[in-house]
Amino acid sequence: MEEKKDFDQVLYLKNQMKYLGFGEDEQLHLDLEKAISSNDQQFEIKTSSDKVLHGKQADFTLKFNKTERGGIFLNSYHAKLTVENEERSHNFWVNRDNNFTAKEAINLLEGRSVKIEFLNPKNQKDATAFVQFDFIQPKTEKGNYYFQNFYENYGVDTAKIIEKADLVFDRQEWKDNAIKSLEKGNIVKVKFKKDDSVIEGKAVLDPQNRNLKLYDNDMNRMNTNKPLEGLDQDHKHEKNNVKEQSIKR
C-alpha cells in the first residue's frame, strides 16, 4: 500500500506540473523523483520555457515542501523573464484553484493582462477581473509586483471590443477561441479589415483602454508602426483617469 501511495503522489505532482504548463519533460520528471527521494524537507526544481517573444528567456523555479506525514506539495513558483540587460520576476503561489499557468505568468511579465476568476469576499459570489502587473510602483517586500485590477464594473467586454476592431472570423468557434486566448493574455493571430481589404496580423487585448492593439505579422503596430516590445512600456503612459486597485497576490 505504501508503494502505491508514493506512486500516486508522484503521478499527481507530474500531472500538476503539466496542468500548470511546465510540460512533461523527462529531465523535469527525473529531477522531481530525485528530490522526492532525498532527505530535504524543501526542494526546488528549475525549468524554462520557449513560449516567449523572440530574444527573451523565461526561467522558472518550482518550490516544493514535504510534510511530516509524508505529503509533498508544490507551494509556489518563481518566474523570471530576461531580455537583454533587463529582468522581471514574480513569485506565484500555487493553490487548489485559480492558479496562473506558466504561459500566463510570461504574459504578465511581458506586460499583458490576464483574466482571472475569484471569490468576491463581499458577497461570496464568483467574479472575474482582468489583472496586469504595475511596473511603476516599487515591488513588495517579498519581491513581487503589485497588481492593477479591472473588475467587471470597469466594462471590459472582449466580444464587443473585437467587433469594434473589425476582426474577421470564418467560423464562430474561431471567434470564441480567439476571445478565450486574448483573455489569457496571449498574442493571437487574427484577420482584420483595413483600407477596404482583409489582412492577417496579430492582436493583443488591452483591458485598461478597452481596446485591441493590432499588429502585422512582424509585430509592428498598425497604427503607429511601433514594434511590440515584450517588456511593454505602453502601460507607463496609460494610467490617467483609470480606476484601479493595486493588491498583493
Short mmCIF file of N, CA and C in Angstrom, two decimals, residues 69-164:
data_model
loop_
_atom_site.label_atom_id
_atom_site.label_comp_id
_atom_site.label_asym_id
_atom_site.label_seq_id
_atom_site.Cartn_x
_atom_site.Cartn_y
_atom_site.Cartn_z
N ARG A 69 3.91 14.16 7.62
CA ARG A 69 3.10 12.98 7.33
C ARG A 69 3.43 12.36 5.98
N GLY A 70 4.43 12.91 5.30
CA GLY A 70 4.84 12.33 4.03
C GLY A 70 4.26 12.97 2.80
N GLY A 71 3.44 13.99 2.99
CA GLY A 71 2.88 14.69 1.84
C GLY A 71 3.91 15.59 1.18
N ILE A 72 3.75 15.79 -0.10
CA ILE A 72 4.65 16.66 -0.87
C ILE A 72 3.79 17.62 -1.68
N PHE A 73 4.09 18.90 -1.56
CA PHE A 73 3.25 19.91 -2.18
C PHE A 73 4.08 20.91 -2.99
N LEU A 74 3.55 21.27 -4.14
CA LEU A 74 4.11 22.37 -4.92
C LEU A 74 3.45 23.64 -4.39
N ASN A 75 4.22 24.42 -3.63
CA ASN A 75 3.66 25.59 -2.96
C ASN A 75 3.64 26.85 -3.83
N SER A 76 4.68 27.02 -4.64
CA SER A 76 4.78 28.24 -5.44
C SER A 76 5.82 28.04 -6.53
N TYR A 77 5.88 29.00 -7.43
CA TYR A 77 6.97 29.00 -8.40
C TYR A 77 7.41 30.43 -8.66
N HIS A 78 8.68 30.58 -8.94
CA HIS A 78 9.29 31.88 -9.24
C HIS A 78 9.51 31.97 -10.74
N ALA A 79 8.95 32.99 -11.36
CA ALA A 79 9.08 33.18 -12.81
C ALA A 79 9.98 34.37 -13.08
N LYS A 80 10.92 34.20 -14.00
CA LYS A 80 11.84 35.29 -14.36
C LYS A 80 11.90 35.43 -15.87
N LEU A 81 11.66 36.63 -16.35
CA LEU A 81 11.75 36.94 -17.77
C LEU A 81 12.96 37.83 -18.00
N THR A 82 13.81 37.43 -18.94
CA THR A 82 15.04 38.18 -19.22
C THR A 82 15.04 38.64 -20.66
N VAL A 83 15.37 39.91 -20.87
CA VAL A 83 15.55 40.46 -22.21
C VAL A 83 16.71 41.44 -22.13
N GLU A 84 17.75 41.15 -22.89
CA GLU A 84 18.98 41.94 -22.89
C GLU A 84 19.47 42.08 -21.45
N ASN A 85 19.54 43.31 -20.93
CA ASN A 85 20.06 43.50 -19.57
C ASN A 85 18.96 43.71 -18.54
N GLU A 86 17.72 43.47 -18.93
CA GLU A 86 16.60 43.71 -18.03
C GLU A 86 15.98 42.39 -17.58
N GLU A 87 15.63 42.34 -16.30
CA GLU A 87 14.96 41.16 -15.74
C GLU A 87 13.66 41.58 -15.06
N ARG A 88 12.66 40.74 -15.20
CA ARG A 88 11.42 40.89 -14.46
C ARG A 88 11.10 39.55 -13.82
N SER A 89 10.68 39.58 -12.57
CA SER A 89 10.41 38.32 -11.87
C SER A 89 9.26 38.51 -10.89
N HIS A 90 8.61 37.40 -10.57
CA HIS A 90 7.47 37.43 -9.66
C HIS A 90 7.29 36.03 -9.08
N ASN A 91 6.83 35.97 -7.84
CA ASN A 91 6.54 34.69 -7.19
C ASN A 91 5.04 34.42 -7.26
N PHE A 92 4.69 33.26 -7.79
CA PHE A 92 3.29 32.89 -7.95
C PHE A 92 2.95 31.75 -6.99
N TRP A 93 1.95 31.95 -6.15
CA TRP A 93 1.50 30.90 -5.25
C TRP A 93 0.68 29.87 -6.02
N VAL A 94 0.77 28.63 -5.58
CA VAL A 94 0.01 27.54 -6.19
C VAL A 94 -1.02 27.04 -5.19
N ASN A 95 -2.29 27.15 -5.55
CA ASN A 95 -3.38 26.69 -4.70
C ASN A 95 -4.16 25.60 -5.43
N ARG A 96 -5.25 25.18 -4.84
CA ARG A 96 -6.07 24.16 -5.49
C ARG A 96 -6.80 24.72 -6.71
N ASP A 97 -7.16 25.97 -6.65
CA ASP A 97 -7.93 26.57 -7.73
C ASP A 97 -7.32 27.91 -8.14
N ASN A 98 -7.69 28.35 -9.34
CA ASN A 98 -7.38 29.70 -9.82
C ASN A 98 -5.90 30.03 -9.80
N ASN A 99 -5.10 29.13 -10.34
CA ASN A 99 -3.66 29.38 -10.43
C ASN A 99 -3.31 30.01 -11.77
N PHE A 100 -2.26 30.81 -11.78
CA PHE A 100 -1.71 31.30 -13.03
C PHE A 100 -0.84 30.21 -13.64
N THR A 101 -1.06 29.92 -14.91
CA THR A 101 -0.21 28.96 -15.60
C THR A 101 1.12 29.61 -15.94
N ALA A 102 2.08 28.78 -16.36
CA ALA A 102 3.39 29.30 -16.75
C ALA A 102 3.26 30.30 -17.89
N LYS A 103 2.40 29.99 -18.87
CA LYS A 103 2.22 30.91 -20.00
C LYS A 103 1.58 32.21 -19.56
N GLU A 104 0.62 32.15 -18.66
CA GLU A 104 0.00 33.37 -18.15
C GLU A 104 1.00 34.20 -17.36
N ALA A 105 1.90 33.54 -16.64
CA ALA A 105 2.95 34.25 -15.92
C ALA A 105 3.85 35.01 -16.89
N ILE A 106 4.20 34.35 -17.99
CA ILE A 106 5.01 35.01 -19.03
C ILE A 106 4.26 36.20 -19.60
N ASN A 107 2.98 36.01 -19.89
CA ASN A 107 2.18 37.09 -20.45
C ASN A 107 2.15 38.30 -19.52
N LEU A 108 2.01 38.05 -18.23
CA LEU A 108 2.02 39.15 -17.26
C LEU A 108 3.37 39.85 -17.23
N LEU A 109 4.44 39.07 -17.24
CA LEU A 109 5.78 39.65 -17.20
C LEU A 109 6.12 40.40 -18.48
N GLU A 110 5.49 40.01 -19.59
CA GLU A 110 5.71 40.72 -20.85
C GLU A 110 4.83 41.96 -20.96
N GLY A 111 4.00 42.21 -19.95
CA GLY A 111 3.23 43.44 -19.91
C GLY A 111 1.79 43.34 -20.35
N ARG A 112 1.27 42.13 -20.51
CA ARG A 112 -0.11 41.98 -20.94
C ARG A 112 -1.01 41.61 -19.76
N SER A 113 -2.31 41.64 -20.01
CA SER A 113 -3.31 41.40 -18.97
C SER A 113 -3.87 39.99 -19.07
N VAL A 114 -4.30 39.45 -17.94
CA VAL A 114 -4.87 38.11 -17.86
C VAL A 114 -6.19 38.18 -17.09
N LYS A 115 -7.20 37.49 -17.60
CA LYS A 115 -8.49 37.44 -16.92
C LYS A 115 -8.48 36.34 -15.88
N ILE A 116 -8.94 36.66 -14.67
CA ILE A 116 -8.96 35.69 -13.59
C ILE A 116 -10.37 35.55 -13.03
N GLU A 117 -10.60 34.45 -12.35
CA GLU A 117 -11.83 34.25 -11.60
C GLU A 117 -11.48 34.22 -10.12
N PHE A 118 -12.35 34.79 -9.28
CA PHE A 118 -12.07 34.82 -7.85
C PHE A 118 -13.39 34.88 -7.09
N LEU A 119 -13.32 34.61 -5.80
CA LEU A 119 -14.49 34.67 -4.94
C LEU A 119 -14.56 36.06 -4.32
N ASN A 120 -15.62 36.79 -4.64
CA ASN A 120 -15.79 38.13 -4.10
C ASN A 120 -16.07 38.04 -2.60
N PRO A 121 -15.18 38.57 -1.77
CA PRO A 121 -15.37 38.45 -0.31
C PRO A 121 -16.57 39.22 0.21
N LYS A 122 -17.06 40.19 -0.58
CA LYS A 122 -18.18 41.00 -0.11
C LYS A 122 -19.50 40.24 -0.18
N ASN A 123 -19.67 39.43 -1.23
CA ASN A 123 -20.94 38.71 -1.37
C ASN A 123 -20.78 37.20 -1.52
N GLN A 124 -19.51 36.72 -1.45
CA GLN A 124 -19.20 35.30 -1.55
C GLN A 124 -19.67 34.69 -2.87
N LYS A 125 -19.66 35.50 -3.92
CA LYS A 125 -20.03 35.02 -5.25
C LYS A 125 -18.82 35.05 -6.17
N ASP A 126 -18.85 34.16 -7.17
CA ASP A 126 -17.76 34.13 -8.14
C ASP A 126 -17.79 35.40 -8.99
N ALA A 127 -16.60 35.92 -9.27
CA ALA A 127 -16.48 37.14 -10.07
C ALA A 127 -15.25 37.03 -10.95
N THR A 128 -15.13 37.95 -11.90
CA THR A 128 -13.98 37.97 -12.80
C THR A 128 -13.35 39.35 -12.80
N ALA A 129 -12.09 39.39 -13.21
CA ALA A 129 -11.38 40.66 -13.35
C ALA A 129 -10.19 40.45 -14.27
N PHE A 130 -9.76 41.51 -14.91
CA PHE A 130 -8.51 41.49 -15.66
C PHE A 130 -7.42 42.06 -14.76
N VAL A 131 -6.27 41.41 -14.75
CA VAL A 131 -5.16 41.88 -13.92
C VAL A 131 -3.92 42.06 -14.79
N GLN A 132 -3.09 43.00 -14.39
CA GLN A 132 -1.81 43.19 -15.04
C GLN A 132 -0.83 43.71 -13.99
N PHE A 133 0.45 43.53 -14.23
CA PHE A 133 1.45 44.00 -13.28
C PHE A 133 1.61 45.51 -13.37
N ASP A 134 1.85 46.12 -12.21
CA ASP A 134 2.19 47.53 -12.15
C ASP A 134 3.71 47.64 -12.08
N PHE A 135 4.32 48.01 -13.20
CA PHE A 135 5.78 48.10 -13.26
C PHE A 135 6.30 49.45 -12.78
N ILE A 136 5.40 50.36 -12.40
CA ILE A 136 5.81 51.68 -11.94
C ILE A 136 6.10 51.67 -10.44
N GLN A 137 5.20 51.08 -9.67
CA GLN A 137 5.39 51.04 -8.22
C GLN A 137 6.57 50.14 -7.85
N PRO A 138 7.26 50.47 -6.76
CA PRO A 138 8.28 49.55 -6.25
C PRO A 138 7.64 48.22 -5.87
N LYS A 139 8.42 47.17 -5.92
CA LYS A 139 7.90 45.85 -5.58
C LYS A 139 7.56 45.74 -4.09
N THR A 140 6.82 44.70 -3.75
CA THR A 140 6.50 44.43 -2.35
C THR A 140 7.75 43.94 -1.62
N GLU A 141 7.63 43.79 -0.32
CA GLU A 141 8.76 43.30 0.48
C GLU A 141 9.19 41.90 0.07
N LYS A 142 8.26 41.14 -0.49
CA LYS A 142 8.57 39.78 -0.93
C LYS A 142 9.06 39.73 -2.38
N GLY A 143 9.28 40.89 -2.96
CA GLY A 143 9.83 40.93 -4.31
C GLY A 143 8.83 40.72 -5.42
N ASN A 144 7.56 40.99 -5.14
CA ASN A 144 6.52 40.82 -6.14
C ASN A 144 6.00 42.16 -6.64
N TYR A 145 5.48 42.14 -7.86
CA TYR A 145 4.82 43.32 -8.39
C TYR A 145 3.43 43.45 -7.77
N TYR A 146 2.95 44.68 -7.68
CA TYR A 146 1.55 44.89 -7.36
C TYR A 146 0.72 44.64 -8.61
N PHE A 147 -0.53 44.26 -8.39
CA PHE A 147 -1.45 44.05 -9.50
C PHE A 147 -2.31 45.29 -9.71
N GLN A 148 -2.58 45.60 -10.96
CA GLN A 148 -3.64 46.53 -11.32
C GLN A 148 -4.84 45.67 -11.72
N ASN A 149 -6.00 46.01 -11.18
CA ASN A 149 -7.18 45.18 -11.38
C ASN A 149 -8.29 45.96 -12.06
N PHE A 150 -8.91 45.32 -13.04
CA PHE A 150 -10.03 45.92 -13.75
C PHE A 150 -11.22 44.98 -13.62
N TYR A 151 -12.14 45.34 -12.70
CA TYR A 151 -13.24 44.46 -12.36
C TYR A 151 -14.36 44.56 -13.38
N GLU A 152 -15.40 43.76 -13.17
CA GLU A 152 -16.50 43.68 -14.13
C GLU A 152 -17.15 45.03 -14.37
N ASN A 153 -17.26 45.85 -13.31
CA ASN A 153 -17.91 47.15 -13.49
C ASN A 153 -17.05 48.14 -14.27
N TYR A 154 -15.82 47.75 -14.59
CA TYR A 154 -14.97 48.60 -15.42
C TYR A 154 -15.41 48.55 -16.88
N GLY A 155 -16.13 47.47 -17.23
CA GLY A 155 -16.77 47.42 -18.54
C GLY A 155 -15.94 46.85 -19.67
N VAL A 156 -15.09 45.87 -19.37
CA VAL A 156 -14.30 45.24 -20.44
C VAL A 156 -15.11 44.10 -21.04
N ASP A 157 -15.57 44.28 -22.26
CA ASP A 157 -16.34 43.27 -22.98
C ASP A 157 -15.55 42.86 -24.21
N THR A 158 -14.87 41.72 -24.13
CA THR A 158 -13.97 41.31 -25.20
C THR A 158 -14.69 41.13 -26.53
N ALA A 159 -15.88 40.56 -26.50
CA ALA A 159 -16.64 40.34 -27.74
C ALA A 159 -16.94 41.66 -28.44
N LYS A 160 -17.36 42.67 -27.66
CA LYS A 160 -17.66 43.98 -28.25
C LYS A 160 -16.39 44.66 -28.75
N ILE A 161 -15.30 44.48 -28.03
CA ILE A 161 -14.02 45.06 -28.44
C ILE A 161 -13.59 44.48 -29.78
N ILE A 162 -13.79 43.18 -29.95
CA ILE A 162 -13.45 42.52 -31.21
C ILE A 162 -14.29 43.07 -32.36
N GLU A 163 -15.58 43.26 -32.10
CA GLU A 163 -16.46 43.81 -33.14
C GLU A 163 -16.00 45.21 -33.54
N LYS A 164 -15.64 46.01 -32.55
CA LYS A 164 -15.21 47.38 -32.81
C LYS A 164 -13.91 47.41 -33.62
#
